[in-house]
Short mmCIF file of C-alpha atoms in Angstrom, two decimals:
data_model
loop_
_atom_site.label_atom_id
_atom_site.label_comp_id
_atom_site.label_asym_id
_atom_site.label_seq_id
_atom_site.Cartn_x
_atom_site.Cartn_y
_atom_site.Cartn_z
CA MET P 1 13.87 12.89 -6.55
CA THR P 2 13.38 14.35 -10.04
CA ALA P 3 12.49 18.05 -10.05
CA VAL P 4 9.11 18.91 -11.52
CA PRO P 5 9.51 21.05 -14.67
CA VAL P 6 8.39 24.62 -14.11
CA GLY P 7 6.28 24.49 -17.27
CA ALA P 8 4.36 21.44 -16.02
CA ARG P 9 3.61 23.08 -12.67
CA ARG P 10 2.48 26.27 -14.42
CA ARG P 11 0.21 24.30 -16.74
CA ARG P 12 -1.34 22.50 -13.78
CA ASP P 13 -2.02 25.81 -12.03
CA GLU P 14 -3.55 27.34 -15.17
CA ILE P 15 -5.95 24.41 -15.62
CA ALA P 16 -7.00 24.57 -11.97
CA ALA P 17 -7.57 28.33 -12.28
CA ALA P 18 -9.64 27.85 -15.44
CA ARG P 19 -11.73 25.23 -13.67
CA ARG P 20 -12.49 27.64 -10.83
CA ALA P 21 -13.19 30.60 -13.11
CA ARG P 22 -15.24 28.78 -15.77
CA GLY P 23 -16.57 31.00 -18.55
CA SER P 24 -14.05 32.55 -20.93
CA ALA P 25 -11.16 31.82 -18.60
CA ALA P 26 -11.55 28.14 -19.45
CA ALA P 27 -10.87 28.74 -23.15
CA ALA P 28 -7.31 27.43 -22.79
CA VAL P 29 -8.65 24.04 -21.68
CA ARG P 30 -9.46 21.44 -24.35
CA GLU P 31 -13.06 21.45 -25.49
CA GLU P 32 -13.53 17.76 -24.73
CA ILE P 33 -12.41 18.39 -21.14
CA ARG P 34 -14.69 21.41 -20.69
CA ALA P 35 -17.63 19.41 -22.07
CA SER P 36 -16.84 16.56 -19.68
CA TRP P 37 -16.64 18.99 -16.73
CA ALA P 38 -20.12 20.25 -17.59
CA ARG P 39 -21.55 16.73 -17.74
CA SER P 40 -19.75 15.67 -14.57
CA ALA P 41 -21.14 18.58 -12.54
CA ALA P 42 -24.62 17.10 -12.89
CA SER P 43 -23.83 13.91 -10.96
CA VAL P 44 -20.46 14.14 -9.19
CA ALA P 45 -19.30 16.28 -6.27
CA PRO P 46 -15.83 17.77 -6.90
CA ASP P 47 -14.75 16.70 -3.41
CA LEU P 48 -15.38 13.01 -4.18
CA ASP P 49 -12.45 11.22 -2.56
CA VAL P 50 -12.85 7.62 -3.76
CA ALA P 51 -14.54 5.91 -6.70
CA PRO P 52 -17.66 3.86 -5.92
CA MET P 53 -17.12 0.10 -6.03
CA ALA P 54 -19.18 -2.43 -7.97
CA ASP P 55 -20.35 -5.74 -6.54
CA PRO P 56 -17.18 -7.89 -6.28
CA ASP P 57 -18.95 -11.12 -7.24
CA ASP P 58 -20.33 -9.51 -10.39
CA VAL P 59 -16.88 -8.15 -11.27
CA ALA P 60 -15.34 -11.61 -10.80
CA ARG P 61 -17.99 -13.22 -13.03
CA THR P 62 -17.49 -10.59 -15.74
CA TRP P 63 -13.74 -11.06 -15.64
CA ARG P 64 -13.95 -14.85 -15.87
CA GLY P 65 -16.13 -14.66 -18.96
CA SER P 66 -14.25 -11.87 -20.72
CA PRO P 67 -11.85 -12.31 -23.65
CA LEU P 68 -9.81 -9.62 -21.89
CA GLN P 69 -8.91 -12.15 -19.20
CA ARG P 70 -7.32 -14.42 -21.83
CA ALA P 71 -5.45 -11.46 -23.24
CA VAL P 72 -4.11 -10.41 -19.83
CA GLN P 73 -3.06 -13.97 -19.06
CA ALA P 74 -1.13 -14.09 -22.33
CA MET P 75 0.42 -10.65 -21.88
CA GLY P 76 0.86 -10.65 -18.11
CA PRO P 77 4.67 -10.26 -18.11
CA GLN P 78 4.60 -7.32 -20.54
CA LEU P 79 1.87 -5.50 -18.65
CA GLU P 80 3.43 -6.11 -15.25
CA ARG P 81 6.85 -4.99 -16.48
CA ALA P 82 5.34 -1.82 -17.96
CA ALA P 83 3.78 -1.08 -14.57
CA VAL P 84 6.89 -1.65 -12.47
CA ASP P 85 9.48 -0.11 -14.80
CA GLY P 86 7.34 2.93 -15.58
CA ASP P 87 6.19 3.46 -11.98
CA LEU P 88 2.65 3.09 -13.30
CA VAL P 89 -0.66 1.50 -12.52
CA VAL P 90 -1.80 -0.53 -15.54
CA ALA P 91 -5.55 -1.19 -15.60
CA VAL P 92 -7.96 -3.08 -17.85
CA THR P 93 -11.66 -2.21 -17.72
CA ASP P 94 -14.89 -3.47 -19.20
CA ALA P 95 -17.00 -1.45 -21.64
CA SER P 96 -18.58 0.55 -18.80
CA ALA P 97 -15.18 1.74 -17.46
CA ARG P 98 -15.41 -0.63 -14.51
CA ILE P 99 -11.93 -1.84 -13.57
CA LEU P 100 -11.44 -5.61 -13.94
CA TRP P 101 -7.68 -5.97 -13.41
CA THR P 102 -4.69 -3.87 -12.34
CA SER P 103 -0.96 -4.27 -11.94
CA ALA P 104 1.39 -1.93 -10.07
CA GLY P 105 4.34 -1.78 -7.75
CA ARG P 106 3.68 -1.65 -4.00
CA VAL P 107 3.75 2.15 -3.64
CA MET P 108 1.66 2.95 -6.71
CA ARG P 109 -0.82 0.20 -5.88
CA ARG P 110 -1.38 1.68 -2.42
CA ARG P 111 -1.94 5.15 -3.88
CA ALA P 112 -4.34 3.82 -6.51
CA GLU P 113 -6.38 1.78 -4.04
CA ALA P 114 -6.78 4.88 -1.86
CA VAL P 115 -8.89 6.49 -4.60
CA GLY P 116 -10.70 3.33 -5.71
CA PHE P 117 -8.49 2.71 -8.73
CA ALA P 118 -8.62 -1.05 -8.24
CA PRO P 119 -10.67 -4.02 -9.49
CA GLY P 120 -14.33 -3.17 -9.01
CA GLY P 121 -13.80 0.59 -9.14
CA ARG P 122 -16.41 2.37 -11.28
CA TRP P 123 -14.65 4.96 -13.44
CA ASP P 124 -17.47 5.99 -15.71
CA GLU P 125 -17.96 9.75 -15.95
CA ALA P 126 -21.27 9.68 -14.06
CA SER P 127 -19.55 8.02 -11.10
CA VAL P 128 -16.24 9.89 -10.79
CA GLY P 129 -16.31 12.72 -13.33
CA THR P 130 -13.80 13.51 -16.05
CA ASN P 131 -11.16 10.80 -16.54
CA ALA P 132 -9.27 9.16 -19.41
CA LEU P 133 -10.91 5.72 -19.13
CA ASP P 134 -14.41 7.05 -19.78
CA LEU P 135 -13.17 9.56 -22.37
CA ALA P 136 -11.46 6.82 -24.43
CA LEU P 137 -14.66 4.74 -24.45
CA ARG P 138 -16.78 7.81 -25.23
CA THR P 139 -14.64 8.99 -28.18
CA GLY P 140 -13.37 5.62 -29.41
CA ALA P 141 -9.83 6.99 -29.48
CA PRO P 142 -6.82 7.21 -27.14
CA ALA P 143 -7.36 9.81 -24.44
CA THR P 144 -5.20 11.69 -21.94
CA VAL P 145 -6.47 13.41 -18.80
CA TRP P 146 -3.75 15.31 -17.01
CA SER P 147 -3.71 16.48 -13.40
CA ALA P 148 -6.28 19.24 -12.81
CA GLU P 149 -8.21 18.19 -15.93
CA HIS P 150 -9.75 15.49 -13.69
CA PHE P 151 -13.09 16.58 -12.24
CA ALA P 152 -12.67 14.98 -8.80
CA HIS P 153 -10.04 16.81 -6.75
CA ALA P 154 -8.85 13.50 -5.25
CA VAL P 155 -7.25 12.50 -8.58
CA GLU P 156 -5.85 15.89 -9.61
CA GLY P 157 -2.45 14.49 -8.68
CA TRP P 158 -2.64 11.86 -11.44
CA VAL P 159 -2.13 11.67 -15.19
CA CYS P 160 -3.94 8.91 -17.10
CA TRP P 161 -3.50 7.61 -20.65
CA ALA P 162 -6.19 5.26 -21.94
CA ALA P 163 -6.94 3.56 -25.25
CA PRO P 164 -9.99 1.49 -26.22
CA VAL P 165 -9.95 -2.24 -26.98
CA TYR P 166 -12.42 -3.70 -29.47
CA ASP P 167 -13.73 -7.15 -30.29
CA GLN P 168 -12.28 -7.58 -33.76
CA ALA P 169 -15.10 -9.84 -34.90
CA SER P 170 -18.07 -7.65 -33.93
CA GLY P 171 -16.44 -4.23 -33.58
CA ARG P 172 -17.98 -3.67 -30.16
CA ALA P 173 -15.93 -2.07 -27.41
CA LEU P 174 -14.58 -4.52 -24.82
CA GLY P 175 -13.03 -1.92 -22.52
CA VAL P 176 -9.84 0.11 -22.24
CA VAL P 177 -6.22 -0.29 -21.28
CA ASP P 178 -5.16 2.56 -18.99
CA LEU P 179 -1.76 3.68 -17.74
CA SER P 180 -1.77 6.02 -14.74
CA THR P 181 0.88 7.67 -12.62
CA THR P 182 1.35 10.86 -10.65
CA TRP P 183 1.32 14.03 -12.73
CA ASP P 184 4.94 14.88 -11.96
CA ARG P 185 6.06 11.57 -13.50
CA ALA P 186 4.27 12.11 -16.82
CA GLN P 187 6.23 10.82 -19.82
CA PRO P 188 5.90 11.97 -23.45
CA LEU P 189 5.60 8.34 -24.63
CA GLY P 190 2.62 7.68 -22.35
CA PRO P 191 -0.09 8.05 -25.03
CA ALA P 192 1.81 5.95 -27.58
CA THR P 193 2.55 3.23 -25.01
CA ALA P 194 -1.10 3.03 -23.96
CA ALA P 195 -2.21 2.77 -27.60
CA ALA P 196 0.39 0.07 -28.31
CA LEU P 197 -0.58 -2.02 -25.29
CA ALA P 198 -4.28 -1.67 -26.13
CA GLN P 199 -3.60 -2.88 -29.67
CA LEU P 200 -1.69 -5.91 -28.37
CA VAL P 201 -4.43 -6.73 -25.86
CA GLN P 202 -6.96 -6.46 -28.68
CA VAL P 203 -5.00 -8.94 -30.80
CA ALA P 204 -4.51 -11.31 -27.87
CA ALA P 205 -8.22 -11.14 -26.98
CA GLY P 206 -9.10 -12.85 -30.24
CA ALA P 207 -7.72 -12.92 -33.76
CA PRO P 208 -9.82 -10.97 -36.28
CA PRO P 209 -11.89 -12.93 -38.79
CA ALA P 210 -10.04 -13.55 -42.00
CA PRO P 211 -11.12 -10.97 -44.59
CA HIS P 212 -12.64 -12.26 -47.78
CA ARG P 213 -9.93 -13.04 -50.32
CA PRO P 214 -10.43 -14.86 -53.61
CA PRO P 215 -8.86 -18.35 -53.59
CA GLY P 216 -5.53 -18.66 -55.34
CA GLY P 217 -4.00 -15.77 -57.20
CA PRO P 218 -0.82 -13.81 -56.47
CA VAL P 219 0.10 -12.65 -52.97
CA LEU P 220 0.85 -9.00 -52.20
CA GLU P 221 3.93 -8.74 -49.97
CA LEU P 222 4.72 -5.45 -48.24
CA ARG P 223 7.92 -4.51 -46.46
CA LEU P 224 7.24 -1.40 -44.39
CA LEU P 225 9.67 -1.63 -41.45
CA GLY P 226 13.04 -0.11 -42.15
CA GLY P 227 12.30 0.12 -45.84
CA ALA P 228 9.52 0.39 -48.37
CA GLU P 229 8.81 -2.27 -50.96
CA ALA P 230 5.76 -3.90 -52.50
CA ARG P 231 5.79 -7.13 -54.48
CA LEU P 232 2.89 -8.82 -56.21
CA GLY P 233 3.49 -12.48 -56.93
CA GLY P 234 7.21 -11.84 -56.42
CA ARG P 235 7.25 -8.97 -58.91
CA PRO P 236 8.20 -5.50 -57.59
CA LEU P 237 5.56 -2.82 -58.04
CA ARG P 238 6.52 0.60 -59.35
CA LEU P 239 4.73 2.97 -56.99
CA SER P 240 5.39 6.48 -55.73
CA ARG P 241 5.93 7.02 -52.03
CA ARG P 242 2.37 8.31 -51.59
CA GLN P 243 0.90 5.38 -53.52
CA LEU P 244 2.86 2.97 -51.32
CA GLU P 245 1.35 4.72 -48.27
CA VAL P 246 -2.14 4.20 -49.71
CA LEU P 247 -1.33 0.53 -50.21
CA ALA P 248 0.07 0.24 -46.67
CA LEU P 249 -3.05 1.78 -45.13
CA LEU P 250 -5.35 -0.58 -47.02
CA ALA P 251 -3.19 -3.58 -46.11
CA LEU P 252 -3.31 -2.62 -42.44
CA HIS P 253 -7.13 -2.16 -42.63
CA PRO P 254 -8.32 -5.36 -44.35
CA GLU P 255 -11.93 -4.55 -43.43
CA GLY P 256 -11.73 -1.62 -45.88
CA MET P 257 -11.81 2.18 -45.60
CA SER P 258 -14.23 4.78 -46.87
CA LEU P 259 -12.95 7.66 -48.98
CA ALA P 260 -13.19 10.00 -45.98
CA GLU P 261 -11.40 7.55 -43.68
CA LEU P 262 -8.58 6.98 -46.15
CA HIS P 263 -8.22 10.72 -46.77
CA ALA P 264 -7.97 11.49 -43.04
CA ALA P 265 -5.56 8.61 -42.44
CA LEU P 266 -3.30 9.63 -45.31
CA TYR P 267 -3.38 13.44 -45.25
CA GLY P 268 -4.66 14.44 -41.82
CA ASP P 269 -5.39 18.18 -41.94
CA GLU P 270 -3.47 18.81 -45.17
CA PRO P 271 -5.56 20.71 -47.74
CA VAL P 272 -5.57 17.90 -50.33
CA THR P 273 -8.63 17.31 -52.49
CA THR P 274 -10.43 13.99 -52.67
CA SER P 275 -9.81 14.06 -56.43
CA THR P 276 -6.10 13.86 -55.77
CA LEU P 277 -6.62 10.87 -53.49
CA LYS P 278 -8.84 9.15 -56.06
CA ALA P 279 -6.11 9.58 -58.65
CA GLU P 280 -3.56 7.94 -56.32
CA VAL P 281 -5.97 5.06 -55.66
CA SER P 282 -6.45 4.58 -59.40
CA HIS P 283 -2.68 4.19 -59.86
CA VAL P 284 -2.58 1.62 -57.06
CA ARG P 285 -5.55 -0.27 -58.53
CA ALA P 286 -3.85 -0.41 -61.93
CA ALA P 287 -0.61 -1.72 -60.37
CA LEU P 288 -2.61 -4.47 -58.64
CA GLY P 289 -4.36 -5.52 -61.83
CA GLY P 290 -7.69 -4.20 -60.58
CA ALA P 291 -7.66 -6.06 -57.23
CA LEU P 292 -8.83 -3.01 -55.25
CA SER P 293 -12.55 -2.58 -54.55
CA SER P 294 -14.41 0.67 -53.93
CA ARG P 295 -17.08 1.62 -51.34
CA PRO P 296 -15.21 0.82 -49.20
CA TYR P 297 -11.72 0.77 -50.65
CA ARG P 298 -10.41 -2.74 -49.95
CA LEU P 299 -7.68 -5.01 -51.26
CA ASP P 300 -9.10 -8.07 -53.01
CA LEU P 301 -6.07 -10.33 -52.81
CA ALA P 302 -4.01 -12.12 -50.18
CA VAL P 303 -1.66 -9.80 -48.30
CA ARG P 304 1.41 -10.37 -46.14
CA THR P 305 3.16 -7.53 -44.29
CA ASP P 306 6.19 -7.48 -42.01
CA VAL P 307 4.10 -5.47 -39.52
CA ASP P 308 1.74 -8.42 -39.04
CA GLY P 309 4.70 -10.73 -38.50
CA VAL P 310 6.17 -8.53 -35.78
CA LEU P 311 2.89 -8.03 -33.91
CA ASP P 312 2.04 -11.73 -34.15
CA ALA P 313 5.42 -12.60 -32.61
CA VAL P 314 4.83 -10.16 -29.74
CA ALA P 315 1.30 -11.47 -29.11
CA GLN P 316 2.65 -15.04 -29.05
CA GLY P 317 5.26 -14.14 -26.42
CA ASP P 318 8.29 -14.42 -28.72
CA PRO P 319 10.17 -11.11 -28.40
CA GLY P 320 13.27 -12.61 -30.01
CA ALA P 321 11.38 -13.29 -33.23
CA ALA P 322 9.78 -9.85 -33.05
CA ALA P 323 13.20 -8.19 -32.72
CA GLU P 324 14.53 -10.26 -35.63
CA LEU P 325 11.61 -9.30 -37.87
CA TYR P 326 11.64 -5.62 -36.88
CA GLY P 327 13.66 -3.94 -39.59
CA GLY P 328 13.32 -0.37 -38.36
CA GLU P 329 10.74 2.41 -38.13
CA LEU P 330 7.61 1.94 -40.21
CA LEU P 331 7.91 4.09 -43.37
CA ALA P 332 10.30 6.50 -41.69
CA GLY P 333 9.49 10.10 -42.52
CA THR P 334 5.87 9.46 -43.46
CA GLU P 335 3.50 12.38 -42.94
CA SER P 336 0.44 10.12 -42.71
CA PRO P 337 -0.98 10.50 -39.17
CA ALA P 338 -2.36 6.95 -39.18
CA LEU P 339 0.94 5.44 -40.31
CA ARG P 340 2.89 7.49 -37.75
CA GLN P 341 0.60 6.15 -35.02
CA THR P 342 1.10 2.60 -36.30
CA ALA P 343 4.85 3.17 -36.33
CA ASP P 344 4.74 4.27 -32.68
CA TYR P 345 2.78 1.30 -31.43
CA VAL P 346 4.82 -1.29 -33.36
CA THR P 347 8.04 0.11 -31.86
CA CYS P 348 6.51 0.35 -28.38
CA ALA P 349 5.13 -3.18 -28.65
CA VAL P 350 8.50 -4.72 -29.39
CA ARG P 351 10.24 -2.65 -26.69
CA GLU P 352 7.71 -3.65 -24.04
CA ALA P 353 8.08 -7.32 -24.99
CA LEU P 354 11.88 -7.09 -24.76
CA LEU P 355 11.73 -5.32 -21.40
CA ALA P 356 9.24 -7.86 -20.04
CA ALA P 357 11.42 -10.82 -20.99
CA PRO P 358 15.04 -9.61 -21.28
CA ALA P 359 17.18 -11.90 -23.45
CA PRO P 360 20.73 -11.10 -24.62
CA GLU P 361 20.39 -12.38 -28.19
CA ALA P 362 17.05 -10.65 -28.72
CA ALA P 363 18.44 -7.37 -27.35
CA LEU P 364 21.48 -7.58 -29.63
CA ARG P 365 19.18 -8.10 -32.63
CA TRP P 366 17.11 -5.10 -31.50
CA ALA P 367 20.24 -2.99 -31.11
CA ARG P 368 21.06 -3.43 -34.80
CA THR P 369 18.13 -1.18 -35.67
CA CYS P 370 17.72 0.72 -32.39
CA PRO P 371 21.25 1.23 -31.01
CA TRP P 372 20.00 4.19 -28.93
CA ASP P 373 17.74 2.04 -26.75
CA GLU P 374 19.74 1.89 -23.54
CA ALA P 375 16.85 0.50 -21.46
CA VAL P 376 16.48 -2.71 -23.51
CA ILE P 377 20.24 -3.26 -23.65
CA ALA P 378 20.67 -2.63 -19.91
CA ALA P 379 17.82 -5.02 -19.05
CA ALA P 380 19.35 -7.77 -21.17
CA LEU P 381 22.80 -7.18 -19.69
CA ALA P 382 21.38 -7.53 -16.19
CA ALA P 383 19.67 -10.79 -17.21
CA ALA P 384 22.74 -12.29 -18.96
CA PRO P 385 24.37 -15.07 -16.87
CA PRO P 386 27.95 -14.53 -15.62
CA GLY P 387 30.49 -15.64 -18.17
CA SER P 388 28.09 -15.33 -21.10
CA PRO P 389 29.88 -14.09 -24.27
CA ALA P 390 26.90 -11.82 -24.88
CA ARG P 391 27.77 -9.75 -21.81
CA ALA P 392 30.76 -8.15 -23.52
CA LEU P 393 28.72 -7.32 -26.62
CA LEU P 394 25.88 -5.89 -24.57
CA ALA P 395 28.25 -3.84 -22.43
CA ALA P 396 29.86 -2.43 -25.57
CA ARG P 397 26.43 -1.62 -27.03
CA LEU P 398 25.39 0.09 -23.83
CA ARG P 399 28.56 2.19 -23.71
CA THR P 400 28.14 3.35 -27.30
CA ALA P 401 24.34 3.77 -27.24
CA GLY P 402 23.07 7.13 -28.33
#
């Protein structure tokens, strides 16, 4: 059994103490958690031991009519493999944080069912108090609730990572994808994995409407994985690194971005003026021959990116093609918070697909760019038939990984 890090145990104790003390002693706890505790206290008893359950017939009807069901059917192997390999419970909810579907190994499933973390369980804040599923829906962003940050004492032994899923046509929230495990098994990649799986479920739930693009004209081609290159009609564009990042963000957000959204996505908390950003956008617009609208900023030409190709291959259940198209980390070294998040979920998406359906050739292609990934190589080696020539190559990759 893996020893629990002393720092994790101390952090758990400090959060529990802050919860008991309230007032200034709770200052070390995140504001969003303290605000949720205050709301939860109005409707939930801290000694709640199991989540209330919704009507099972209503849950079944909702699930049958939900685009999330199609997505889960398409991604079942990836989600189930993530649950078993990570010792997790993977859950998909509706927009009210009511659980519609779960997957887990026998032990984790039994533990989850004991607290009502199962289809039909109501995990909205008013029903069970502070939790990641409700917080992700409330904030519209990935959320983590760790151990004693939960309001109900019955789930203080858990850590949950959740990310929202949206209908890409209407923009309305469909629900969340949540990964949960016991607090002592928390992994640093938990938030990124939840965000990646939520993105894939969102794609599988229904392709976004095609953005308006003028007919004909040159195509903008972007290579972002393992390199950085932009071509317009086959002609390379001369752009600075920052200008290429602006172009990448707009290509990955075909619906357009406001000035504030683009600034936050590109610079995060850096003290950079909007005038500086506008100057970068002007350079990009000039390079594109004016095919960049304002209010919102949006590319007015057809766009192809290697990111779209990789994610489409994963969503279609073709990890071999995804591994072949994956050229490496997205814009390695970028300081853009939005691009770093995209880089994490693209990498996680391909890894989860390869682990869900181990294949020697796909793993060997993946190892060209990610030779450190022992888990993918080991899974493919275990799946390779006796006598396969790939076994020797995989064994050699595994021995030299790192």
